[in-house]
mmCIF file of C-alpha atoms and ligand atoms in Angstrom:
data_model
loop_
_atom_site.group_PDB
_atom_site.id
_atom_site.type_symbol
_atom_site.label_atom_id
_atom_site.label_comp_id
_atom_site.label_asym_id
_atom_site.label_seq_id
_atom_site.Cartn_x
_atom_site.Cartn_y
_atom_site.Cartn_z
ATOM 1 C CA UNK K 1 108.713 116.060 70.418
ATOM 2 C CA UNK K 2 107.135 118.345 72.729
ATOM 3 C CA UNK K 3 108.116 118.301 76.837
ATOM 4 C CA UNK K 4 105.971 119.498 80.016
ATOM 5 C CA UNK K 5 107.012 119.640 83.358
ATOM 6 C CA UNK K 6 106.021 121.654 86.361
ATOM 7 C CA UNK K 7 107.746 122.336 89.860
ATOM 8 C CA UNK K 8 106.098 124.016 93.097
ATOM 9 C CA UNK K 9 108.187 126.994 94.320
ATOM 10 C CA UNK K 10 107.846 126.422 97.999
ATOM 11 C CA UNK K 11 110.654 125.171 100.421
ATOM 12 C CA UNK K 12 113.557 126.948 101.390
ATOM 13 C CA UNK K 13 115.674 125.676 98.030
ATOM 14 C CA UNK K 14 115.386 122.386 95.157
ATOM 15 C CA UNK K 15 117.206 119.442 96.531
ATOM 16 C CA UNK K 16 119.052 116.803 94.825
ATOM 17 C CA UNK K 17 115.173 114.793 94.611
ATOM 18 C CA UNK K 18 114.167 116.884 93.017
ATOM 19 C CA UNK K 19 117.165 117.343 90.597
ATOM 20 C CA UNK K 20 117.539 113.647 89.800
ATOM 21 C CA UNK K 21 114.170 112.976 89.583
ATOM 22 C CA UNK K 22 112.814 116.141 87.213
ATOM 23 C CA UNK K 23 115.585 118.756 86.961
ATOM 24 C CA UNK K 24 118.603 117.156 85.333
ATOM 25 C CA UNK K 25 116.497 115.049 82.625
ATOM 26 C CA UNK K 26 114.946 118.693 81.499
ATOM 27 C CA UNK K 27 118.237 120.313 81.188
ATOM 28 C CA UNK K 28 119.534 117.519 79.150
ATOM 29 C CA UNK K 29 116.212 117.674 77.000
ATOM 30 C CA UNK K 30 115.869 121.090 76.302
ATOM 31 C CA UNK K 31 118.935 120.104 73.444
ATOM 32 C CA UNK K 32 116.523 118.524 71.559
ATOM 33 C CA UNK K 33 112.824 118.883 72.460
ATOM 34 C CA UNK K 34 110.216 121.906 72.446
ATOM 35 C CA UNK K 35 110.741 122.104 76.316
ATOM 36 C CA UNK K 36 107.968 123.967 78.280
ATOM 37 C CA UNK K 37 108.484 123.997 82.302
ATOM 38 C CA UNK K 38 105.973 125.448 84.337
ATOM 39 C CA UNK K 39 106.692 127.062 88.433
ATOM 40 C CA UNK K 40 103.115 126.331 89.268
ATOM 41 C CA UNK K 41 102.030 129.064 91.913
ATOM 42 C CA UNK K 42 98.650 128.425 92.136
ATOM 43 C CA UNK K 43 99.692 124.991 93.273
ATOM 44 C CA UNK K 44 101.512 125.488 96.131
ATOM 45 C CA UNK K 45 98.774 127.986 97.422
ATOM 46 C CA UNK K 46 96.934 124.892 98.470
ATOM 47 C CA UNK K 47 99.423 124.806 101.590
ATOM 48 C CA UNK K 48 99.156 128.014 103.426
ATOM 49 C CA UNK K 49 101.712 130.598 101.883
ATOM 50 C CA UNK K 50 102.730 134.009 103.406
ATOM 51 C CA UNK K 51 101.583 136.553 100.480
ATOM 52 C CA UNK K 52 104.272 138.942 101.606
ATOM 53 C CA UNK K 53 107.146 136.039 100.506
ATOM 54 C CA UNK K 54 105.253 133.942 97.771
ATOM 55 C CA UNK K 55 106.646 136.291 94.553
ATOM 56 C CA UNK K 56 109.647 136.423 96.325
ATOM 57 C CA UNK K 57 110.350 132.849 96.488
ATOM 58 C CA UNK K 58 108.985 132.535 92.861
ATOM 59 C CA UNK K 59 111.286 134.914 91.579
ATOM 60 C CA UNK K 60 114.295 132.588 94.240
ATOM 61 C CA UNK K 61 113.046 129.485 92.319
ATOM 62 C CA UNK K 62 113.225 130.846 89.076
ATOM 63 C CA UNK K 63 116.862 131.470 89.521
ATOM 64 C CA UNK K 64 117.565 128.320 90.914
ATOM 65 C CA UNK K 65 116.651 126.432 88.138
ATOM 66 C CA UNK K 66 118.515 129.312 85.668
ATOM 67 C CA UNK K 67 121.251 128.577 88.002
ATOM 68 C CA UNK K 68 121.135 124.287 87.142
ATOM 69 C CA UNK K 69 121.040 124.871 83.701
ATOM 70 C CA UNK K 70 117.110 125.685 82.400
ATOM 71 C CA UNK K 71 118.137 127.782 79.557
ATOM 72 C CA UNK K 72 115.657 130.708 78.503
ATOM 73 C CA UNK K 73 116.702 130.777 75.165
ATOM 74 C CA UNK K 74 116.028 126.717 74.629
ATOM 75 C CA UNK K 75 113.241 126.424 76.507
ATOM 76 C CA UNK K 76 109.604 128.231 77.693
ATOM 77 C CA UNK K 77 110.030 128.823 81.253
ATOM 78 C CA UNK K 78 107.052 130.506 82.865
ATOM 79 C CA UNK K 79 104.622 131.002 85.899
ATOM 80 C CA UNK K 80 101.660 128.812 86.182
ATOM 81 C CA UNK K 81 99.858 132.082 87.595
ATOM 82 C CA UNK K 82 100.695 134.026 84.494
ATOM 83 C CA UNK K 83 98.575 131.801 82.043
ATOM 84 C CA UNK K 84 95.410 131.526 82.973
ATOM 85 C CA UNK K 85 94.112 129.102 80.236
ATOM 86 C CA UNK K 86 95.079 127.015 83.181
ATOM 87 C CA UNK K 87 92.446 127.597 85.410
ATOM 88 C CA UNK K 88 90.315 127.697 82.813
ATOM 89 C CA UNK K 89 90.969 124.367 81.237
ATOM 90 C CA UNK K 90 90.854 122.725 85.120
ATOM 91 C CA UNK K 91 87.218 123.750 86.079
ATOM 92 C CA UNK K 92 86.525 122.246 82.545
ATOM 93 C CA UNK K 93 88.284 119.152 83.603
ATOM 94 C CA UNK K 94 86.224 119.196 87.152
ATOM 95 C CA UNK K 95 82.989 118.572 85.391
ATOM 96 C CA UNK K 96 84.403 115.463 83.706
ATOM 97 C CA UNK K 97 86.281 113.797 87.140
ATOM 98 C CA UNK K 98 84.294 111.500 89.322
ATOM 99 C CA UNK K 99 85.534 113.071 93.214
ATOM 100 C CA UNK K 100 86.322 109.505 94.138
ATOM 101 C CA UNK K 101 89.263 109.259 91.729
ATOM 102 C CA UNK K 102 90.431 112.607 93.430
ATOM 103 C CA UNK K 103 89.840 111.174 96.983
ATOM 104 C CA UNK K 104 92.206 107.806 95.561
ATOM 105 C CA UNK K 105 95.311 110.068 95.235
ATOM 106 C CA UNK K 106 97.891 109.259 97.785
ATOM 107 C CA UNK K 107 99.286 112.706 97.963
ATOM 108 C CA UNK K 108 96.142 114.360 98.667
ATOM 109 C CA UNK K 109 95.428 111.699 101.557
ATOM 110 C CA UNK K 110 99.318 112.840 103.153
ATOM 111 C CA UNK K 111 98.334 116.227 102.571
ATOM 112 C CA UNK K 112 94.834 116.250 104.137
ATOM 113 C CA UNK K 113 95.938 114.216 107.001
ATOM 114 C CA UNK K 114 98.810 116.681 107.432
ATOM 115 C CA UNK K 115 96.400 119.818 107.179
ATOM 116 C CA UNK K 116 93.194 118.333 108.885
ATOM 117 C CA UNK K 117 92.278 122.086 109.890
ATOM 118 C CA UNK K 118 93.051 123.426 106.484
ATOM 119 C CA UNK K 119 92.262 120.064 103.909
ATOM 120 C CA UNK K 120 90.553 122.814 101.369
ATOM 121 C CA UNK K 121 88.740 121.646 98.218
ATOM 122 C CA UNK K 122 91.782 122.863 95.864
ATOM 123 C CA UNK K 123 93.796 120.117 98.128
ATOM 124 C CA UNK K 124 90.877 117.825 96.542
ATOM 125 C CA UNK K 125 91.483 119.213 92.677
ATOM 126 C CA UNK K 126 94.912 119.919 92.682
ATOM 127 C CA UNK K 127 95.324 116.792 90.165
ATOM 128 C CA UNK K 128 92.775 118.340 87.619
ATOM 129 C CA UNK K 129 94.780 121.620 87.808
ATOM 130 C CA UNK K 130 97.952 119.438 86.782
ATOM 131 C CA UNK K 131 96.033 117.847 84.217
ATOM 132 C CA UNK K 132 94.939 121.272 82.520
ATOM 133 C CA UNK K 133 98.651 122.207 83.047
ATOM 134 C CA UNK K 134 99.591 119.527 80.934
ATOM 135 C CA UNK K 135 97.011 118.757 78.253
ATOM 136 C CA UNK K 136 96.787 122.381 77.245
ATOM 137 C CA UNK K 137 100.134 122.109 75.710
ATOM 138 C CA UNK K 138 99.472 118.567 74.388
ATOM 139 C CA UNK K 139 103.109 117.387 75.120
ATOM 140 C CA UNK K 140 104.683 113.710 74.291
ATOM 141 C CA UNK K 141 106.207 112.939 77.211
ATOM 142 C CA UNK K 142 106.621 114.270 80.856
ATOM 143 C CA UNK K 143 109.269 113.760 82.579
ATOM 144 C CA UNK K 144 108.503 113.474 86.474
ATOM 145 C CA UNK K 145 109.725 111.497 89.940
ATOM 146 C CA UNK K 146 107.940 109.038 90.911
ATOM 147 C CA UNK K 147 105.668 110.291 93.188
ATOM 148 C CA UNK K 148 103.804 112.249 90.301
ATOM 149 C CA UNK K 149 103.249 108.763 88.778
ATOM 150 C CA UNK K 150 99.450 108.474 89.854
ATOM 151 C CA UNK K 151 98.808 112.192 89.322
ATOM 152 C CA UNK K 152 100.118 111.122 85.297
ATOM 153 C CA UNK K 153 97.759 108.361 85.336
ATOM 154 C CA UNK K 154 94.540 110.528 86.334
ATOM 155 C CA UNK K 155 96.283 112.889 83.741
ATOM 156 C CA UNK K 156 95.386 110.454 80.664
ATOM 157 C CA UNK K 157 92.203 109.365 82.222
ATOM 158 C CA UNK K 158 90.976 112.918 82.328
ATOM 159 C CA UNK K 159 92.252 113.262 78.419
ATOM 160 C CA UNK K 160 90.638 109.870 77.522
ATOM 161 C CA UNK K 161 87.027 110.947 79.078
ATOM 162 C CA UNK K 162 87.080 114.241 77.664
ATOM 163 C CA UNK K 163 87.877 112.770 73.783
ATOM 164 C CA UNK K 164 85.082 110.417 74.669
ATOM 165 C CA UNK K 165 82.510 112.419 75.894
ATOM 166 C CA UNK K 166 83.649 116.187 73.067
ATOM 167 C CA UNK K 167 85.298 113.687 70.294
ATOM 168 C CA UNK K 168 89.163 113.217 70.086
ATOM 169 C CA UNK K 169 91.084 116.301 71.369
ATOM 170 C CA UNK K 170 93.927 115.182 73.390
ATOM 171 C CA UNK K 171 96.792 112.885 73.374
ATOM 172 C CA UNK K 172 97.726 110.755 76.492
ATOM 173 C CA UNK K 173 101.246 112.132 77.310
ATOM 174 C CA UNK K 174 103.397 109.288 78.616
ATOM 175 C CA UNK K 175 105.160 110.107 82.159
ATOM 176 C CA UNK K 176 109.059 109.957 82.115
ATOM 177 C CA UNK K 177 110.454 108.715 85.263
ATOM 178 C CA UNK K 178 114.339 108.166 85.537
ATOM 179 C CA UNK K 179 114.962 104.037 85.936
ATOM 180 C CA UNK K 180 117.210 105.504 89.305
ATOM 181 C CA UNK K 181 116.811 108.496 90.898
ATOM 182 C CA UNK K 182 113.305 108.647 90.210
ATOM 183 C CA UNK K 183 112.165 108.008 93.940
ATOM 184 C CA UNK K 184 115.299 109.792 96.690
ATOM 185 C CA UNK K 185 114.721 108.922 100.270
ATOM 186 C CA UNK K 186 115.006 111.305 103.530
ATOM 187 C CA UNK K 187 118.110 111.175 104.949
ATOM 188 C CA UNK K 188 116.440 110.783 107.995
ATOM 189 C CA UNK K 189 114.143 108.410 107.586
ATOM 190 C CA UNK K 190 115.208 106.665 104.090
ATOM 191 C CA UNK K 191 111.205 104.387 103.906
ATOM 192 C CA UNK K 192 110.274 108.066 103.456
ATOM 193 C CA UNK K 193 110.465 110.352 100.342
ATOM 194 C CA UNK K 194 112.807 113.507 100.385
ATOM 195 C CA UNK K 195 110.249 115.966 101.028
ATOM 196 C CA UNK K 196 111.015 119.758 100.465
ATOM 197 C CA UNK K 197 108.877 120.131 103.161
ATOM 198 C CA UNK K 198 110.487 117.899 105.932
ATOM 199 C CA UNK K 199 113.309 119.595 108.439
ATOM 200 C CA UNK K 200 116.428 120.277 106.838
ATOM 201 C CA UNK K 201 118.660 117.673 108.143
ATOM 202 C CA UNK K 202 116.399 115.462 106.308
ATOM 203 C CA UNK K 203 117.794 116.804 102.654
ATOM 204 C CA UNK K 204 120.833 118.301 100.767
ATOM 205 C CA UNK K 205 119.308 121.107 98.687
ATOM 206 C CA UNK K 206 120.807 121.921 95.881
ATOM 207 C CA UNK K 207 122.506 125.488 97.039
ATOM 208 C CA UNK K 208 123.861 123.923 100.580
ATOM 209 C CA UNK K 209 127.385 125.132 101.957
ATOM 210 C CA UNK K 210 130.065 122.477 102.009
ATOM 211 C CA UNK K 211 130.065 122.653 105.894
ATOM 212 C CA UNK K 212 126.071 122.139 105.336
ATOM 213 C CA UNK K 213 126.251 118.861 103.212
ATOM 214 C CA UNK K 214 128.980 117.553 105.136
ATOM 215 C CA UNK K 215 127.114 117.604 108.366
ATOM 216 C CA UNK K 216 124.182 116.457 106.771
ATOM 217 C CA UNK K 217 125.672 113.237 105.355
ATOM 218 C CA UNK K 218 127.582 112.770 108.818
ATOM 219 C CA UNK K 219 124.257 112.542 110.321
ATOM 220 C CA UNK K 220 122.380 110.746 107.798
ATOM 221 C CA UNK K 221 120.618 107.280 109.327
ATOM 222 C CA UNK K 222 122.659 104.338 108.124
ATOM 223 C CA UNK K 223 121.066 100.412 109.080
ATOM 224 C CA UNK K 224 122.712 97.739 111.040
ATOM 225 C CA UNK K 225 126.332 95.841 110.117
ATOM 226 C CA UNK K 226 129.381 97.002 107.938
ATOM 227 C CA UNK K 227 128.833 96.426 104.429
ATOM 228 C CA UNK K 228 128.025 98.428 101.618
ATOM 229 C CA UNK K 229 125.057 96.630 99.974
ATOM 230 C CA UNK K 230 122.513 97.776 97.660
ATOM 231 C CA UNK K 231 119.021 96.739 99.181
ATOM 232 C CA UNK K 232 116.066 98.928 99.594
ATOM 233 C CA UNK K 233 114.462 96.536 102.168
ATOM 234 C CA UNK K 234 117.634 95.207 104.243
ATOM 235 C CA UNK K 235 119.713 98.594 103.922
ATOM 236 C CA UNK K 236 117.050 101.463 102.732
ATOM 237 C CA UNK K 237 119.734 104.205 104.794
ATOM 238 C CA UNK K 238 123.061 103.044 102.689
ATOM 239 C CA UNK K 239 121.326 101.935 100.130
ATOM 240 C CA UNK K 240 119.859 105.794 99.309
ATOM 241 C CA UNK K 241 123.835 106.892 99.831
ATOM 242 C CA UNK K 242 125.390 104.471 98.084
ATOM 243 C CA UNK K 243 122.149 105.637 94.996
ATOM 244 C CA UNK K 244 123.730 109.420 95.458
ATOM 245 C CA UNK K 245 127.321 108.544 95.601
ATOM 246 C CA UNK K 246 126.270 106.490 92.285
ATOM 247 C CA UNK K 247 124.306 109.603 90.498
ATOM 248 C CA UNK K 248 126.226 111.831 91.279
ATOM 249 C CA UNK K 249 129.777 110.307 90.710
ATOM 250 C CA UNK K 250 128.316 108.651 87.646
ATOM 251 C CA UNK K 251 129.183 105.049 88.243
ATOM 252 C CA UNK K 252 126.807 102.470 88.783
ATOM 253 C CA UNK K 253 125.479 100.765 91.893
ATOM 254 C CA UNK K 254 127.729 97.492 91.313
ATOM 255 C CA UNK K 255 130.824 99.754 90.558
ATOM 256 C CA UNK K 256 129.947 101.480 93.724
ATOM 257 C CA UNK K 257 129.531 98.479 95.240
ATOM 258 C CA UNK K 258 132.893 97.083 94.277
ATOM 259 C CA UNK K 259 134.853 100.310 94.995
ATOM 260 C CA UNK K 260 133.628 100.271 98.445
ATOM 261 C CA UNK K 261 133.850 96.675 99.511
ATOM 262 C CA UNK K 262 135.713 96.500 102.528
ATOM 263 C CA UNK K 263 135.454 100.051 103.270
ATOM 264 C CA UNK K 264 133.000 101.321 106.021
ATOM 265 C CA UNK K 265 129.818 103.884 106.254
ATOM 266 C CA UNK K 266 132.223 106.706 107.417
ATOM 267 C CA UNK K 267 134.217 105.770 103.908
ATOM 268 C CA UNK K 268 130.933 106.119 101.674
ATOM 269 C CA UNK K 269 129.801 109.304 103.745
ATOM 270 C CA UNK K 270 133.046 111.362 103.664
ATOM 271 C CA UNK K 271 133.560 109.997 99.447
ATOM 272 C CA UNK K 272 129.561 110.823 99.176
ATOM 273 C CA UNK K 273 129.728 114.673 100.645
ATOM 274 C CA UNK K 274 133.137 115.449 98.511
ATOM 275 C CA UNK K 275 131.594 114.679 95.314
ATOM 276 C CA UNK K 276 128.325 116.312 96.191
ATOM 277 C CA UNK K 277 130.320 119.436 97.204
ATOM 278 C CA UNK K 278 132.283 119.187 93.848
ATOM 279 C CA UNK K 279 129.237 119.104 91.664
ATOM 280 C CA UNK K 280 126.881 121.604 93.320
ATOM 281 C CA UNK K 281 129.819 124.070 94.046
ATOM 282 C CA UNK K 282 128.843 125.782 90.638
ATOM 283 C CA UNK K 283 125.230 125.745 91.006
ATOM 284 C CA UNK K 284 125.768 128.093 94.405
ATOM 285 C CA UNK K 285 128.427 130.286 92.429
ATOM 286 C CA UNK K 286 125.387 131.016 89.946
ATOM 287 C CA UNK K 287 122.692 130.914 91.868
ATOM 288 C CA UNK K 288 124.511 133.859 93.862
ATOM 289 C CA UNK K 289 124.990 135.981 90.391
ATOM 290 C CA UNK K 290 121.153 135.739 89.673
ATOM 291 C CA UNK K 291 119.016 136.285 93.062
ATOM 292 C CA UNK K 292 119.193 139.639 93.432
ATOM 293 C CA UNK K 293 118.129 140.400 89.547
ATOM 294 C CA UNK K 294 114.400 140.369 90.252
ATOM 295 C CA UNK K 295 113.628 142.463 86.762
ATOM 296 C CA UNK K 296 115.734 139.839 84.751
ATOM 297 C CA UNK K 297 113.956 136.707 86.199
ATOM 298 C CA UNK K 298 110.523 138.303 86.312
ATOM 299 C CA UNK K 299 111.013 139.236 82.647
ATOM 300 C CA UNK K 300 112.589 135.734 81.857
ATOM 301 C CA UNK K 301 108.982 134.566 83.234
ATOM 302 C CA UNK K 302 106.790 137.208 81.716
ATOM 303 C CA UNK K 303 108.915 136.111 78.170
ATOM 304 C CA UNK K 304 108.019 132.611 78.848
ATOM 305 C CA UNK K 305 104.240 133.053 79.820
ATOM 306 C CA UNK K 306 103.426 135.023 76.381
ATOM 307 C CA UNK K 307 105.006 132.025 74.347
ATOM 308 C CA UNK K 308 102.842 129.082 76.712
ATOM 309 C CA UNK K 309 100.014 131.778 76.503
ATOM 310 C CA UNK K 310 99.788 131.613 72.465
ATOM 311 C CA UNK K 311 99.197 127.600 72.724
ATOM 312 C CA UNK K 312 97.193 127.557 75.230
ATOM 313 C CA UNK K 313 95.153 130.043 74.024
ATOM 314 C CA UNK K 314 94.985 127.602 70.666
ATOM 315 C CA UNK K 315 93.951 124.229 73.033
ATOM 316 C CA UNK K 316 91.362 126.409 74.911
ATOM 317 C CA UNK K 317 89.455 127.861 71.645
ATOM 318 C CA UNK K 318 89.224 124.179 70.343
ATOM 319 C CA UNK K 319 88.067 123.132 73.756
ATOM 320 C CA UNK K 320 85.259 125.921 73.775
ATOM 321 C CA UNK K 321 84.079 124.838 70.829
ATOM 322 C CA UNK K 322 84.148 121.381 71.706
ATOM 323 C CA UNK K 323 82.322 121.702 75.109
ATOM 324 C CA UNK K 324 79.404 123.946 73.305
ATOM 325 C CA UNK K 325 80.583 127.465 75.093
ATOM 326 C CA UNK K 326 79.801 130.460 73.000
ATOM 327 C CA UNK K 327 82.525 131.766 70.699
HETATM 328 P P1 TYM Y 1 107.147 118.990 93.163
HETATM 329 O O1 TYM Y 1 107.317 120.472 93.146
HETATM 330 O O2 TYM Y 1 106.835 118.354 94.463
HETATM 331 O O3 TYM Y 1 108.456 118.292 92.639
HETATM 332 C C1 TYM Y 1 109.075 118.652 91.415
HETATM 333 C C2 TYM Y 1 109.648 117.417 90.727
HETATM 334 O O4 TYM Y 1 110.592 116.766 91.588
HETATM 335 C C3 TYM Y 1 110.257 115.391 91.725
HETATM 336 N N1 TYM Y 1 110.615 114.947 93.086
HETATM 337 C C4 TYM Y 1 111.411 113.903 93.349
HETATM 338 N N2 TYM Y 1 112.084 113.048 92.544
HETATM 339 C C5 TYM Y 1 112.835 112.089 93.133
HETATM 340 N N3 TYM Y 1 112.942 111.944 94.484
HETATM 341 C C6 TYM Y 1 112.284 112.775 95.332
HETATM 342 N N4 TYM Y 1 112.417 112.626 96.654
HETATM 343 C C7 TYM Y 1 111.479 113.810 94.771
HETATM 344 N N5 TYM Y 1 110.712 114.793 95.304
HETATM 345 C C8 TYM Y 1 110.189 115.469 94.258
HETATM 346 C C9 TYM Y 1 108.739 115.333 91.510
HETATM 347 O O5 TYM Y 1 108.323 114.054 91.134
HETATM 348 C C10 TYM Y 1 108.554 116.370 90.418
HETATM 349 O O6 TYM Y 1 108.793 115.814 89.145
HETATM 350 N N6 TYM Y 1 102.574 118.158 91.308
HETATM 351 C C11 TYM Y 1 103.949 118.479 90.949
HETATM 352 C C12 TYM Y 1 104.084 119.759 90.175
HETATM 353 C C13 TYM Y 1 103.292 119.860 88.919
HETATM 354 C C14 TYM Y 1 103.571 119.207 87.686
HETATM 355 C C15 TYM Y 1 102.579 119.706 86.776
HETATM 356 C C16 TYM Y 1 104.524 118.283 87.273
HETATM 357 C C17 TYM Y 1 102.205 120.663 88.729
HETATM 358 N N7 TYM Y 1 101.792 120.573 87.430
HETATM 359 C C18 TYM Y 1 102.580 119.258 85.454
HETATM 360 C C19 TYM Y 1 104.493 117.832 85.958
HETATM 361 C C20 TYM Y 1 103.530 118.324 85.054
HETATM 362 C C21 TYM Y 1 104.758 118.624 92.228
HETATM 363 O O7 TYM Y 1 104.234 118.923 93.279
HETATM 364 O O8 TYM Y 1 106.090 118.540 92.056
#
């Protein structure tokens, strides 16, 4: 069984979306699978980045998910930038996607609305360039939030127009996307997404202080009346809290339901910040140990790259051949 997954490395730090939606289920399946996870570079350059801080903040990144358990030694963990069968395999890809499935994706209709003065082409392609990350290393299964969900489906379209037009090349991976946890709302506005990109009250990344997350969940938007209900339409504020408290204690959302009956909001908020201090307390111990070894985590990517490099580089000679490019 063979895993892909990618991650941007922009944003000050991973929060917990991004932990129970990708993070958690590939630390748990590197035990077992032929893991690959990818920090893909050349994706976040479709937002402006500063070139003096980008490495930097790859290099942070990398160490952030060493520090939540991505093991090394179980798994391939390299930089998108590093491998350029990539880019390669995407312009391939380009020739083969109509631009009006591109101009259907939902994240690259935020994004250009967002970025009006800046809505570049690679805004436009940035799902081909996640389909070449993925179909180069012809994985089973990737395991994604939610909000990747379309990009997945455009993924297998892509791999079922190439077989048909070069003859059968590619699998369609199947996306993985937790039954909860897959989709964790803003604390701010909990109809909205938690965004890595959105203000910092609006998200408990993964490396906060105590004093951080506690302030944070004291200020998170709650909805009219008392109880402690799950609903996503009537209660979308406690209902994302109550989801946490549930993840992250490892009940479910009738246990938590039950424990908390009778209690109030300020009950679920001060129970919610303890056990999210108690859990990510070790992440921050480790992420500390590792951010300052730049030569360890470049060289844990560099060791990574020259493993994804040697299947790639297999995938890309078939898909030469296939396309008619000279050998
Ligand atoms: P990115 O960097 O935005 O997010 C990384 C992973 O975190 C998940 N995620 C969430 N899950 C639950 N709740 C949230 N609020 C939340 N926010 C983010 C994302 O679904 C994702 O799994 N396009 C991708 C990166 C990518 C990729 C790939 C992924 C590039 N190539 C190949 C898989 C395979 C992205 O921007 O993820």
């Amino acid at each position: 069984m063979r895993i892909l997954s990618g991650i941007q490395p922009t944003g000050p730090s991973y929060h917990v979306g991004n932990y129970l939606g990708a993070i958690k289920q590939w630390v748990e399946m590197q035990e077992t699978a032929d893991c690959l996870f990818c920090i893909v570079d050349l994706h976040a350059i479709t937002v402006p980045q500063d070139p003096k801080t980008l490495a930097k903040s790859t290099l942070e990144k990398t160490a952030e998910l060493l520090a939540l358990g991505i093991d090394p030694d179980r798994c391939t963990l390299f930089a998108q930038s590093y491998v350029k069968e990539h880019t390669e395999l995407s312009w391939i890809f380009s020739t083969i996607t109509p631009v009006g499935e591109l101009e259907r994706m939902t994240q690259y209709k935020d994004k250009a609305k967002k970025q009006r003065e800046n809505a570049n082409a690679g805004l436009l392609t940035y799902p081909i360039l996640m389909a070449a990350d993925i179909l180069l290393y012809k994985p089973d299964v990737v395991p994604v939030g939610e909000d990747q969900k379309q990009h997945l489906e455009l993924t297998r379209a892509i791999a079922r127009k190439f077989n048909a037009r070069f003859g059968k090349t590619f699998a369609e991976p199947a996306a993985l996307i937790p039954k909860t946890g897959g989709r964790i709302m803003s604390l701010q506005d909990p109809k909205k997404k938690m965004s890595k990109s959105d203000p910092a009250d609006t998200q408990i990344s993964l490396f906060d202080s105590p004093e951080a997350i506690r302030k944070k969940i004291k200020i998170a938007v709650t909805d009219t009346g008392k109880d402690i209900k799950y609903s996503q339409t009537k209660k979308p504020g406690i209902s994302n809290l109550l989801l946490l408290y549930s993840l992250f204690s490892g009940t479910t959302i009738s246990e938590a339901e039950t424990y908390f009956k009778g209690k109030g909001y300020a009950v679920l908020k001060k129970e919610l910040a303890d056990v999210l201090i108690e859990t990510l307390e070790p992440f921050r111990v480790k992420k500390h140990s590792l951010i300052s070894r730049d030569v360890y985590l470049r060289e844990v990517l560099l060791r990574g790259a020259k493993k994804a490099r040697s299947l790639a580089e297999q995938t890309m000679e078939e898909v030469r051949a296939k396309v008619g490019l000279l050998s």
